[in-house]
Short mmCIF file of C-alpha atoms and ligand atoms in Angstrom, two decimals:
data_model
loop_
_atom_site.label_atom_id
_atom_site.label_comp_id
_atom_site.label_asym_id
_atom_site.label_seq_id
_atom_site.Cartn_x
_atom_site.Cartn_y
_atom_site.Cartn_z
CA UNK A 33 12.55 85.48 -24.71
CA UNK A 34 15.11 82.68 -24.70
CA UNK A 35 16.86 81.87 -28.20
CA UNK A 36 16.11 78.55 -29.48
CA UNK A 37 18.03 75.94 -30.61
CA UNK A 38 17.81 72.66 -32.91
CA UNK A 39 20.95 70.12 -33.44
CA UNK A 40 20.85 68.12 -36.22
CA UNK A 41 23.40 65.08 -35.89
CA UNK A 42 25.01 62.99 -38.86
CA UNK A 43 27.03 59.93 -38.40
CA UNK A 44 28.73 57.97 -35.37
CA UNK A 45 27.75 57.56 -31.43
CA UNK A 46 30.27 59.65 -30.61
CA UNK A 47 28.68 62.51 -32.86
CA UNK A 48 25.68 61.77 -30.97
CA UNK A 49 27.57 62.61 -27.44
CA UNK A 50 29.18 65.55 -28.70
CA UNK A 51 25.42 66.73 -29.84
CA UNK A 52 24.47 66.29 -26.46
CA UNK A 53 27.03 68.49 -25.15
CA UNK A 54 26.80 70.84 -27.73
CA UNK A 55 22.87 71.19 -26.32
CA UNK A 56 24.20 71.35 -22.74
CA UNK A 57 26.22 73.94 -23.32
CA UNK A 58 23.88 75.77 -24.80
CA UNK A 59 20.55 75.37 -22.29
CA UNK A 60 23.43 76.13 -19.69
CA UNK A 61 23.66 79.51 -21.20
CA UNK A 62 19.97 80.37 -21.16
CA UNK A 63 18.74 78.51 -24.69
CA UNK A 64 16.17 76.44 -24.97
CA UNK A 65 15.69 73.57 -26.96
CA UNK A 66 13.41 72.61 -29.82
CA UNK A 67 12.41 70.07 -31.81
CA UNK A 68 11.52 71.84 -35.17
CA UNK A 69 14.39 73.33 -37.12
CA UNK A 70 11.54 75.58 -38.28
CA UNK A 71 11.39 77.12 -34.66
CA UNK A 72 14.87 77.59 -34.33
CA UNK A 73 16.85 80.32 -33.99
CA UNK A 74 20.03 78.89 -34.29
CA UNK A 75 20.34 75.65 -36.28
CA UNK A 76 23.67 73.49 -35.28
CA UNK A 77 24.16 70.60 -37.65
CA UNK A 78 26.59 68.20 -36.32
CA UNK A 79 28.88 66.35 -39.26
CA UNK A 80 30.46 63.21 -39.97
CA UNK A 81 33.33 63.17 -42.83
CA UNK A 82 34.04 59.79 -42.39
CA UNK A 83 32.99 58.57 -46.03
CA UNK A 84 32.17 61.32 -49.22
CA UNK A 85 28.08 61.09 -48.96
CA UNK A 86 28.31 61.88 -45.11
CA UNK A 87 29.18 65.14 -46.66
CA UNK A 88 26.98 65.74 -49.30
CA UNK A 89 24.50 65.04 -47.07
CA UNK A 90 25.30 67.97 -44.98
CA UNK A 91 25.44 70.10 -48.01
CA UNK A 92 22.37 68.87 -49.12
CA UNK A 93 20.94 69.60 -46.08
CA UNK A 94 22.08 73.39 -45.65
CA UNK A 95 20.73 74.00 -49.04
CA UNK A 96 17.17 73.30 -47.68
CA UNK A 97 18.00 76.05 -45.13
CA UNK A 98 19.24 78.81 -47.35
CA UNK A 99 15.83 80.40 -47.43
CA UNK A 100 14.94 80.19 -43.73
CA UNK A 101 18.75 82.11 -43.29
CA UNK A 102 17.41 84.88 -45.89
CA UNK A 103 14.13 85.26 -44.11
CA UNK A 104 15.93 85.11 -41.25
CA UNK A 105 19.38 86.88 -41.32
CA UNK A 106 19.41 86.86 -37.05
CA UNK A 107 19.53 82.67 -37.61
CA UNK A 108 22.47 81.04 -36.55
CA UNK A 109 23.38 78.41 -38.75
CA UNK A 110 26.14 76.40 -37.73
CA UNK A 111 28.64 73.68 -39.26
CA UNK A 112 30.08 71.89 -36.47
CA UNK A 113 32.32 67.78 -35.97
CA UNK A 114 34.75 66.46 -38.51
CA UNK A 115 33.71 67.75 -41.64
CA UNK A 116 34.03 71.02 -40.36
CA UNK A 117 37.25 70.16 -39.41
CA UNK A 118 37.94 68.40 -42.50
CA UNK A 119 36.64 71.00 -45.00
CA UNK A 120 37.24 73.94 -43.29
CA UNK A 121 36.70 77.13 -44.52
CA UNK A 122 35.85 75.84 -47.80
CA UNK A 123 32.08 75.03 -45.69
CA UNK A 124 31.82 79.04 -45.85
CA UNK A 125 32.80 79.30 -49.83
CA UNK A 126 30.25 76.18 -50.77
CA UNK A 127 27.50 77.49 -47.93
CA UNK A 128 27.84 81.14 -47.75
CA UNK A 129 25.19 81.32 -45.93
CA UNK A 130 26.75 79.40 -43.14
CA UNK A 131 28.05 81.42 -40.04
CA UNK A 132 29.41 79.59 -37.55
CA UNK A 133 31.83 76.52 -38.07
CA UNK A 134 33.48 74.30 -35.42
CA UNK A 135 35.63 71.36 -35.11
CA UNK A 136 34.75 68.16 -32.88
CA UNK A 137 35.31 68.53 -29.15
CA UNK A 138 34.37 72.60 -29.48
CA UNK A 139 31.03 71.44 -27.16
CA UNK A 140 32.22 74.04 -24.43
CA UNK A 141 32.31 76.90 -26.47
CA UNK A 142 29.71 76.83 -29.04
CA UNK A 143 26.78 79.36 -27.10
CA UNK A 144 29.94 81.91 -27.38
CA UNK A 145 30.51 81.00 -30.58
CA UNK A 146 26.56 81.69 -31.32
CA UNK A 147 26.86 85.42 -29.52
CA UNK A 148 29.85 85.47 -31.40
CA UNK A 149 27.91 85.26 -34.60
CA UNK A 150 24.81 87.05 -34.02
CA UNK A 151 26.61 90.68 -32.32
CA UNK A 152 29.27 90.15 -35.07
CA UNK A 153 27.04 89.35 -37.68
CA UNK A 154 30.25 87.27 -39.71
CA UNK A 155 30.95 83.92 -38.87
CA UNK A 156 32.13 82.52 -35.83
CA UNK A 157 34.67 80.30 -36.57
CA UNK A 158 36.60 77.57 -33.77
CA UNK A 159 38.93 75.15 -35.98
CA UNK A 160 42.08 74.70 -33.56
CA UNK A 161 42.52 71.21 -32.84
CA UNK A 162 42.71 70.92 -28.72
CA UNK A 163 45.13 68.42 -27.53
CA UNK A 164 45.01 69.27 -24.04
CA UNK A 165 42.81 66.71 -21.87
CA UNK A 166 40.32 69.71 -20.39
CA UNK A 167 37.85 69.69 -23.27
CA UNK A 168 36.61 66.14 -22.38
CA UNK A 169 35.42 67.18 -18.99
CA UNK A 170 32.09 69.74 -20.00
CA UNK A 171 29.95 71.48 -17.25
CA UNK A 172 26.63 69.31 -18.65
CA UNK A 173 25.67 66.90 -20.95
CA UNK A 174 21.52 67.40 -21.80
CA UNK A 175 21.36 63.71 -22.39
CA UNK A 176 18.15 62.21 -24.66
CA UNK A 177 18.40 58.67 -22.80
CA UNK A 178 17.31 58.67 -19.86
CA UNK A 179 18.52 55.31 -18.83
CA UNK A 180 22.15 54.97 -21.37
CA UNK A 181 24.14 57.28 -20.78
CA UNK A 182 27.78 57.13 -23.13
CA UNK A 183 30.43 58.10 -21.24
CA UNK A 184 33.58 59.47 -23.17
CA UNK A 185 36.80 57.50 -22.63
CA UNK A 186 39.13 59.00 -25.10
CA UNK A 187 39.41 61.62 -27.77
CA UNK A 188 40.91 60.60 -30.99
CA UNK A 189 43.13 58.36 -32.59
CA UNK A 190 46.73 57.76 -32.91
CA UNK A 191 46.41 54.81 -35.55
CA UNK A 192 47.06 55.52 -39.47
CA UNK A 193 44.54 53.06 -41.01
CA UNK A 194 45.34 53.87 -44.73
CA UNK A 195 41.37 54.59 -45.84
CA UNK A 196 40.55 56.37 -42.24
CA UNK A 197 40.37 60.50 -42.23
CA UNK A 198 39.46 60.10 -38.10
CA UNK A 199 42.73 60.71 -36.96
CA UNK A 200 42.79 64.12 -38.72
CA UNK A 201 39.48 65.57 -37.70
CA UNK A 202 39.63 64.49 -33.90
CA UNK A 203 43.16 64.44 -33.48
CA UNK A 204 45.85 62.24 -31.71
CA UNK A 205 44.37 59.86 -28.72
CA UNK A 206 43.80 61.66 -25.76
CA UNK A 207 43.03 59.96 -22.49
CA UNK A 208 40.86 61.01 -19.81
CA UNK A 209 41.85 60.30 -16.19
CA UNK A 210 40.25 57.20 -14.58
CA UNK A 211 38.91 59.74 -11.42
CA UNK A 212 36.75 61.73 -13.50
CA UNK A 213 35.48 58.82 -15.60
CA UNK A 214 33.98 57.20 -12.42
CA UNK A 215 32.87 60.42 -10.96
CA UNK A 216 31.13 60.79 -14.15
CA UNK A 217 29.52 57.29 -14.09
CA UNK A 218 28.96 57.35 -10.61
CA UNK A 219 26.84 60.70 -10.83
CA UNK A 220 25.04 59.10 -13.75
CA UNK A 221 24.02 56.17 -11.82
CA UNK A 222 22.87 58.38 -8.97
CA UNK A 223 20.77 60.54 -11.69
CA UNK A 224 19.32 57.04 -12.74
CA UNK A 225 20.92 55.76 -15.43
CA UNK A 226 21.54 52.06 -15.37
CA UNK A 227 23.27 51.48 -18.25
CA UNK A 228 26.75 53.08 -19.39
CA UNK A 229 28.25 52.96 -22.98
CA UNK A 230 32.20 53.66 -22.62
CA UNK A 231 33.24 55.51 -25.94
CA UNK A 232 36.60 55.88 -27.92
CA UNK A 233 37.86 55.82 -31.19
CA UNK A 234 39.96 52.91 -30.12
CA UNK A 235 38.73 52.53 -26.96
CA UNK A 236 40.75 49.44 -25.44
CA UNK A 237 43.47 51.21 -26.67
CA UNK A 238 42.62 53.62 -23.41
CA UNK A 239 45.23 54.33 -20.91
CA UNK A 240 44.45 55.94 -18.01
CA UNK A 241 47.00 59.36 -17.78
CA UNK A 242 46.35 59.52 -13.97
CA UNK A 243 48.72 57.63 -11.35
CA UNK A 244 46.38 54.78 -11.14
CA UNK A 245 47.52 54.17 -14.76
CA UNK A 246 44.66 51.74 -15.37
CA UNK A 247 44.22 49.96 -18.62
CA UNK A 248 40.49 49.29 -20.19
CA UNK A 249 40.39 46.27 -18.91
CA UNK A 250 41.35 47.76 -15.40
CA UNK A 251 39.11 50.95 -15.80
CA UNK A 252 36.13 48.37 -17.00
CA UNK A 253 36.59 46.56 -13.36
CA UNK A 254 36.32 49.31 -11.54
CA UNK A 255 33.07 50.42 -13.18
CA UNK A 256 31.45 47.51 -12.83
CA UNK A 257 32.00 47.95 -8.96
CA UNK A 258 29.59 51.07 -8.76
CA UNK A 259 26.68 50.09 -6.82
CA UNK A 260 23.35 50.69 -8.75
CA UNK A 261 24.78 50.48 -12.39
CA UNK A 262 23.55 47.22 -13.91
CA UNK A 263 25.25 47.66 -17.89
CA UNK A 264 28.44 48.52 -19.29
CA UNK A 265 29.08 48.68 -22.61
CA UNK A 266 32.09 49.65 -24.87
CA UNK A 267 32.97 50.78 -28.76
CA UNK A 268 34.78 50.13 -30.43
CA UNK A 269 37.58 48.06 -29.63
CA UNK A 270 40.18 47.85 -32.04
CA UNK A 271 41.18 44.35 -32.86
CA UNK A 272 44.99 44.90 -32.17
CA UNK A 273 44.56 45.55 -28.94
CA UNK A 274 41.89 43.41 -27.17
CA UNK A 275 43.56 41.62 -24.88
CA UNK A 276 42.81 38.40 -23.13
CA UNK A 277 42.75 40.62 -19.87
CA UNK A 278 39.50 42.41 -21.30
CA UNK A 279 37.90 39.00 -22.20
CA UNK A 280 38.49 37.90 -18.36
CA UNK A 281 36.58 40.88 -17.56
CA UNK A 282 33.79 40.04 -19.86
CA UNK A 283 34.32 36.70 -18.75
CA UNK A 284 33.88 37.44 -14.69
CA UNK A 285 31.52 40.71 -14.78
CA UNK A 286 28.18 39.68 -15.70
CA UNK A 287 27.20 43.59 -15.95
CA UNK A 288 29.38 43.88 -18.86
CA UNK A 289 27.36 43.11 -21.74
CA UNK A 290 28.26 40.24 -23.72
CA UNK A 291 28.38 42.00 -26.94
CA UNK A 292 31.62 42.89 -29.08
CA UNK A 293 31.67 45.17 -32.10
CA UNK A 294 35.29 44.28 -33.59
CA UNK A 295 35.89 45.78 -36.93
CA UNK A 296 37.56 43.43 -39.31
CA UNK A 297 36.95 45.90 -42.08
CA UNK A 298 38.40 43.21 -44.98
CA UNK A 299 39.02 38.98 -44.64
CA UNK A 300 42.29 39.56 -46.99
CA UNK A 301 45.38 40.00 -45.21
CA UNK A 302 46.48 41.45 -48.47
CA UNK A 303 44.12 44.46 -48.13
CA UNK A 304 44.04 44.29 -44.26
CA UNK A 305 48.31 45.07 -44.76
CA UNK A 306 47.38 48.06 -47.22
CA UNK A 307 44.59 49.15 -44.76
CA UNK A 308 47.58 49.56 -42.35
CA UNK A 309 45.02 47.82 -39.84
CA UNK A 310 48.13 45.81 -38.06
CA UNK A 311 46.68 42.44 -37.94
CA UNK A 312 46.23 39.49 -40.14
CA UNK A 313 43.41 37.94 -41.14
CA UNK A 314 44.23 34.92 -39.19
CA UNK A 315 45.47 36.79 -36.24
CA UNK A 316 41.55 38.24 -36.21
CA UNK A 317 39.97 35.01 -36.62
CA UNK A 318 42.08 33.91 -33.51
CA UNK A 319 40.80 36.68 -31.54
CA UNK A 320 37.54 35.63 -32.87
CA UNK A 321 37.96 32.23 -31.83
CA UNK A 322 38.80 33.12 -28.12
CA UNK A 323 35.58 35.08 -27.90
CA UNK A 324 33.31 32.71 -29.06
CA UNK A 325 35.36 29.95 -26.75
CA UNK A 326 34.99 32.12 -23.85
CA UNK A 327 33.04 30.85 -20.41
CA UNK A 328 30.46 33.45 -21.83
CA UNK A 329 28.21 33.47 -24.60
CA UNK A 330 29.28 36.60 -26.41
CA UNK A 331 27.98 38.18 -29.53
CA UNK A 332 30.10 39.39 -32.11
CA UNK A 333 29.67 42.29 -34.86
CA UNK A 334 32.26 44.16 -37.14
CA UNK A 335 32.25 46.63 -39.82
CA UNK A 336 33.64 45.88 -43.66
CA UNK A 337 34.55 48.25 -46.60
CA UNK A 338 34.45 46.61 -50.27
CA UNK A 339 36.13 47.84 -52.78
CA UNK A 340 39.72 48.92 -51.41
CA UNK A 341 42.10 50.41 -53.96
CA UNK A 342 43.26 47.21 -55.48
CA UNK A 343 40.61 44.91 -53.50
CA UNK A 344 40.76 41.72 -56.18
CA UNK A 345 37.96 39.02 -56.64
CA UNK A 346 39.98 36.64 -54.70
CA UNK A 347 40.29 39.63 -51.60
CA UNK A 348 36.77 39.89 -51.67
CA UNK A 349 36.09 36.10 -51.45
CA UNK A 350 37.97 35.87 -48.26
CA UNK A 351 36.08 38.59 -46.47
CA UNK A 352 32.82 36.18 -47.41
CA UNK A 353 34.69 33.34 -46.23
CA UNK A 354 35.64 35.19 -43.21
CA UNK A 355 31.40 35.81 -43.04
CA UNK A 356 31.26 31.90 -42.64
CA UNK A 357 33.97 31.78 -40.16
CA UNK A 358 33.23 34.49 -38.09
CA UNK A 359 29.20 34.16 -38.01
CA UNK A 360 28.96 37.64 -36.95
CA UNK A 361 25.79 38.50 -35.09
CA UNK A 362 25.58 41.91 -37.12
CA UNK A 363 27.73 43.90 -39.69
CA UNK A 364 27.98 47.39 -40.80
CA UNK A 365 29.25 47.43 -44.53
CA UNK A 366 30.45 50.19 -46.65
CA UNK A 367 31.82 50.92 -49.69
CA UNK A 368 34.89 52.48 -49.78
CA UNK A 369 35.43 56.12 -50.33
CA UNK A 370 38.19 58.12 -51.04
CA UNK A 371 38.81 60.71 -48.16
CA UNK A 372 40.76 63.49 -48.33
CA UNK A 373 44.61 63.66 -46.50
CA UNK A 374 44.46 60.03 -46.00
CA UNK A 375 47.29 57.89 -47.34
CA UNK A 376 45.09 55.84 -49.26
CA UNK A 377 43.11 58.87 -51.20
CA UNK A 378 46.65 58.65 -53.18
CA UNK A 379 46.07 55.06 -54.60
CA UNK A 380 43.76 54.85 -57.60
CA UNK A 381 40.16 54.59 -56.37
CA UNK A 382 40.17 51.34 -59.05
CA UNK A 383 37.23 49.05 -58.50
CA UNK A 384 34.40 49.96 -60.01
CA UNK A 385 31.17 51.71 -58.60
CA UNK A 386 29.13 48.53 -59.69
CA UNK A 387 31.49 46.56 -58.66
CA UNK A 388 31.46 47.81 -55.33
CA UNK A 389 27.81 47.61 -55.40
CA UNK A 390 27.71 44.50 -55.98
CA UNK A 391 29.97 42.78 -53.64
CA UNK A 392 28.27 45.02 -50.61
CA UNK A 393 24.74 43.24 -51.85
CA UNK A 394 26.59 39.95 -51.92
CA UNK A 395 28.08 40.60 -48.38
CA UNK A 396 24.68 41.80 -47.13
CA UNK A 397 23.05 38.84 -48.34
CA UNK A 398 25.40 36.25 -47.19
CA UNK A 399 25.54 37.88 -43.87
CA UNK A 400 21.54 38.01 -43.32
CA UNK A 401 21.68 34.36 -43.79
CA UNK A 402 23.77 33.88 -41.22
CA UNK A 403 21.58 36.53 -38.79
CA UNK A 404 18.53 34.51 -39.75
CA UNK A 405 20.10 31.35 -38.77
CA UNK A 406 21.87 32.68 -35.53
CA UNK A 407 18.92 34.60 -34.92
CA UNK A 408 16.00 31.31 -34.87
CA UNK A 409 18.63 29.81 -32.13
CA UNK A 410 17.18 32.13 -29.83
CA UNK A 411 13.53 30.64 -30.19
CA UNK A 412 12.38 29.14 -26.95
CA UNK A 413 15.16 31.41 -24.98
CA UNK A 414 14.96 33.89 -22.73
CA UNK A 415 16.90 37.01 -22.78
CA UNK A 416 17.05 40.12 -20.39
CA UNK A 417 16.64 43.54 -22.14
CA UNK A 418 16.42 46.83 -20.96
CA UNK A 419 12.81 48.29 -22.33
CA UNK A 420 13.02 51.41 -24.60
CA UNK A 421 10.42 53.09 -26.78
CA UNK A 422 10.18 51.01 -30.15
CA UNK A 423 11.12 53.15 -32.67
CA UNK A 424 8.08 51.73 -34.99
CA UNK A 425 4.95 50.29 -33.41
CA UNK A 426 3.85 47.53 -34.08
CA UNK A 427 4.90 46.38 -30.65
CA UNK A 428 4.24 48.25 -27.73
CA UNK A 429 7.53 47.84 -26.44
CA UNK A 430 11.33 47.29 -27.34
CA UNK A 431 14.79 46.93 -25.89
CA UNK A 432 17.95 45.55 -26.41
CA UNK A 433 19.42 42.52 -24.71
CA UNK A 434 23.05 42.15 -23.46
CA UNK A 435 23.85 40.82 -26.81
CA UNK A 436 23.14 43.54 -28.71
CA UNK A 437 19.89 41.97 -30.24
CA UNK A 438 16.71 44.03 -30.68
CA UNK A 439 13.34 42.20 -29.01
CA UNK A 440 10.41 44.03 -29.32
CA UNK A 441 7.36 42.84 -27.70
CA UNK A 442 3.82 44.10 -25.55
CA UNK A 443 4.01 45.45 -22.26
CA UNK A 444 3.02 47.93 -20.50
CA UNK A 445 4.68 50.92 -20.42
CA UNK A 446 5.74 51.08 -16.87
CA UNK A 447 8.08 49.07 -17.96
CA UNK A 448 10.20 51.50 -19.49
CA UNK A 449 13.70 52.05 -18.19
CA UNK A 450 13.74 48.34 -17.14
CA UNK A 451 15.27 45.67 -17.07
CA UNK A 452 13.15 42.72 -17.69
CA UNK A 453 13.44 39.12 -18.68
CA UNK A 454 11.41 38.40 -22.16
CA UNK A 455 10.65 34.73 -23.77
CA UNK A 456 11.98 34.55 -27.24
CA UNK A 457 9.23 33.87 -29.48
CA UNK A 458 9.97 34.57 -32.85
CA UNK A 459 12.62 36.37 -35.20
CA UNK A 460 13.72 38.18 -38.62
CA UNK A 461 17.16 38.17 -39.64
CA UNK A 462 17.50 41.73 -37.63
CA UNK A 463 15.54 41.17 -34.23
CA UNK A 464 13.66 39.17 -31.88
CA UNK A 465 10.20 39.12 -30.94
CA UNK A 466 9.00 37.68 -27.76
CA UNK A 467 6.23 37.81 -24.71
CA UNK A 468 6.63 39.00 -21.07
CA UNK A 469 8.21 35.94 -19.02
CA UNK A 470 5.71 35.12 -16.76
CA UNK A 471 6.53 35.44 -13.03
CA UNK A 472 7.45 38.72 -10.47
CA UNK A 473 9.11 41.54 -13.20
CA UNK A 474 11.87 43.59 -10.95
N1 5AD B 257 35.36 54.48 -46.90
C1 5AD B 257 34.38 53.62 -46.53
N2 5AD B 257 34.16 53.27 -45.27
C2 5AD B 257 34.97 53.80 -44.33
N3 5AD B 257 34.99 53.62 -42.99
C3 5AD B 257 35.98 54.40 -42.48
N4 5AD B 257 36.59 55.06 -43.46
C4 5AD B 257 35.99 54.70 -44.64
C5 5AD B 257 36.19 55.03 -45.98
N5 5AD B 257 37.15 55.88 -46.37
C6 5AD B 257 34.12 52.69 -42.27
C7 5AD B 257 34.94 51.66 -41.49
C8 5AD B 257 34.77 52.12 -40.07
C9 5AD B 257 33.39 52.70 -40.11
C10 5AD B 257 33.04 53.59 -38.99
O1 5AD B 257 33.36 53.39 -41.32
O2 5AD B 257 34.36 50.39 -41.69
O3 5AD B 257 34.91 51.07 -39.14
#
């Protein structure tokens, strides 16, 4: 009988990716998949170290599993991504009970990593970091979209951002050649997928190692000549580097959506200089400025940390200030945690927990205002979405526009995997709601 397998997967899109070629790896050598950890013979959980409760989490997590591994000593339990990487073998002294550990990009080799651990019966353990390019092309991705497929771009990251541990759990930037990218995307769109979300750490920081030696914006044109695929996406772009090239491509492709996530992460050039983030805050608010000027309505969202080492009242005033300029269509907002090996774990972690607490709640607040108010615009609008599943259901139906914006409405479900026009009906501060636009729906 074929060994069975559940992934568990903690933090970014990327992780999500690398979960999905974790499972393709694994069905490709003769596992099967399940949904019930309880099921499983070999239990993979995929980790995120990018902030300290990513982690606990994880540990959290394999503590609810201790007992299934002593019922079961044949279980495979695995600790796989960037806090493997991060931690180590320190996973195995914390979790003892863990026996099998991997780094990010070790999606190729974890089913011999799992025979590894069940003949051997220690743990299987894959920590070297991989610089060479080969890792990023895998045999097959067992994709849970069936109509977005993420693509990966490039491995990595060769920035320092003071707070960021990235760089040391997936390594330097790596570049995949432009060929295999739009082999990949190509196949994709022939398997049915109609939308495509381009990922990299920095990912207009992408340059294509091949002879072509394409940039992103380059490598984004040529996409968006594939016959058949209707949406590209990209994240996240790092706000050094987006060039007025890749707005022109926004600007002329209609199939790239018209959606932006651009991490600001403070409105203080103060901070923003300790962050090592290589921009000002003014220098952001002009790249701002030429997005929301641009020929094309796009939508903008960013992420934020409070409470920086040394993050003042008057630091945190101008990222809500920078709210009011930037009227972001949606923000991710943390506070900040110390990481290990990063140059900023050696400042004192000085503002207080409340304190941190409190401005996030301020920044949340201020921010929702602003989605509430950008969000009513759309009243009386009609946007084009491609129709998903809604994750809760009080609406038959949901999908997500070019924008970025959740509408969820009724439809029938043949609709799924569409893309359909929907009349903008009504809104919350985090989606839209709307009705079927009358009319032929193809
Ligand atoms: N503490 C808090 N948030 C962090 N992020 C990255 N590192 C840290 C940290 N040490 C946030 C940034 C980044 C997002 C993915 O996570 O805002 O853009």
């Amino acid at each position: 009988m074929a060994r069975k397998f559940f992934i568990e997967t903690f933090g970014c899109q990327m992780n999500v990716l690398d979960s999905e070629k974790i499972a393709g790896n694994l069905l490709q050598n003769g596992l099967e998949s399940v949904e019930d950890s309880a099921q499983a013979d070999v239990i993979i959980l995929n980790t995120c170290s990018v902030r300290e409760k990513a982690v606990q989490k994880v540990y959290a997590r394999l503590g609810e599993f201790k007992r299934a591994r002593r019922e079961n000593p044949d279980l495979v339990l695995g600790v796989v991504g960037c806090m493997a990487q991060l931690e180590g073998e320190a996973v195995l002294a914390k979790a003892p009970h863990v026996n099998l550990l991997a780094g990010p990009q070790k999606g190729g080799v974890i089913a011999d990593l799992v025979h590894e651990a069940a003949i051997t019966g220690a743990a299987a353990i894959s920590m070297r970091m991989d610089e060479d390019p080969e890792p990023m092309e895998v045999a097959f991705i067992l994709r849970e979209n069936r109509w977005r497929a993420s693509v990966t771009i490039s491995e990595g990251c060769s920035r320092r951002c003071s707070f960021c541990v990235v760089p040391f759990t997936r390594g330097k930037q790596r570049d995949r050649e432009s060929g295999k990218i739009i082999r990949e995307v190509e196949e994709l769109v022939a398997e049915g997928y109609i939308e495509i979300v381009l990922l990299g750490q920095t990912v207009n920081s992408y340059r294509d190692p091949s002879p072509a030696g394409n940039s992103f914006p380059d490598l984004v044109r040529r996409l968006a000549a594939i016959r058949g695929l209707e949406r590209i996406r990209f994240t996240s772009p790092h706000p050094d580097d987006f060039s007025d090239d890749l707005l022109n491509v926004m600007e002329s492709c209609p199939k790239v959506c018209n959606h932006i996530h651009l991490p600001v992460q403070s409105g203080s050039s103060r901070i923003l200089r300790a962050m090592r983030r290589g921009y000002s805050r003014r220098r952001y608010l002009e790249t701002v400025r030429k997005i929301q000027r641009a020929a094309r309505e796009i939508a903008i969202s960013t992420d934020i940390i409070v409470g920086f080492p040394g993050e003042r009242e008057e630091d945190f005033r101008d990222t809500l200030s920078l709210l009011d300029e930037a009227r972001y269509d949606s923000l991710y907002s943390f506070k900040y945690s110390p990481r290990p090996t990063t140059t900023a774990a050696s400042l004192p972690d000085d503002v207080p927990e409340e304190v941190k607490s409190r401005r996030l709640s301020l920044l949340q607040e201020q921010q929702k205002l602003i989605q509430y108010n950008k969000n009513a615009a759309y009243v009386g609008r009609a946007l084009e979405v491609l129709v998903e599943e809604p994750a809760r259901n009080r609406f038959s139906l949901s999908g997500r526009a070019g924008n970025n914006k959740i509408v969820n409405f009724n439809g029938p479900k043949y609709l799924l995997g569409k893309l359909i026009t929907v009349d903008i009906t009504d809104f919350s501060a985090n989606s839209l709601k709307g009705a079927l636009a009358s009319g032929p729906q193809e």
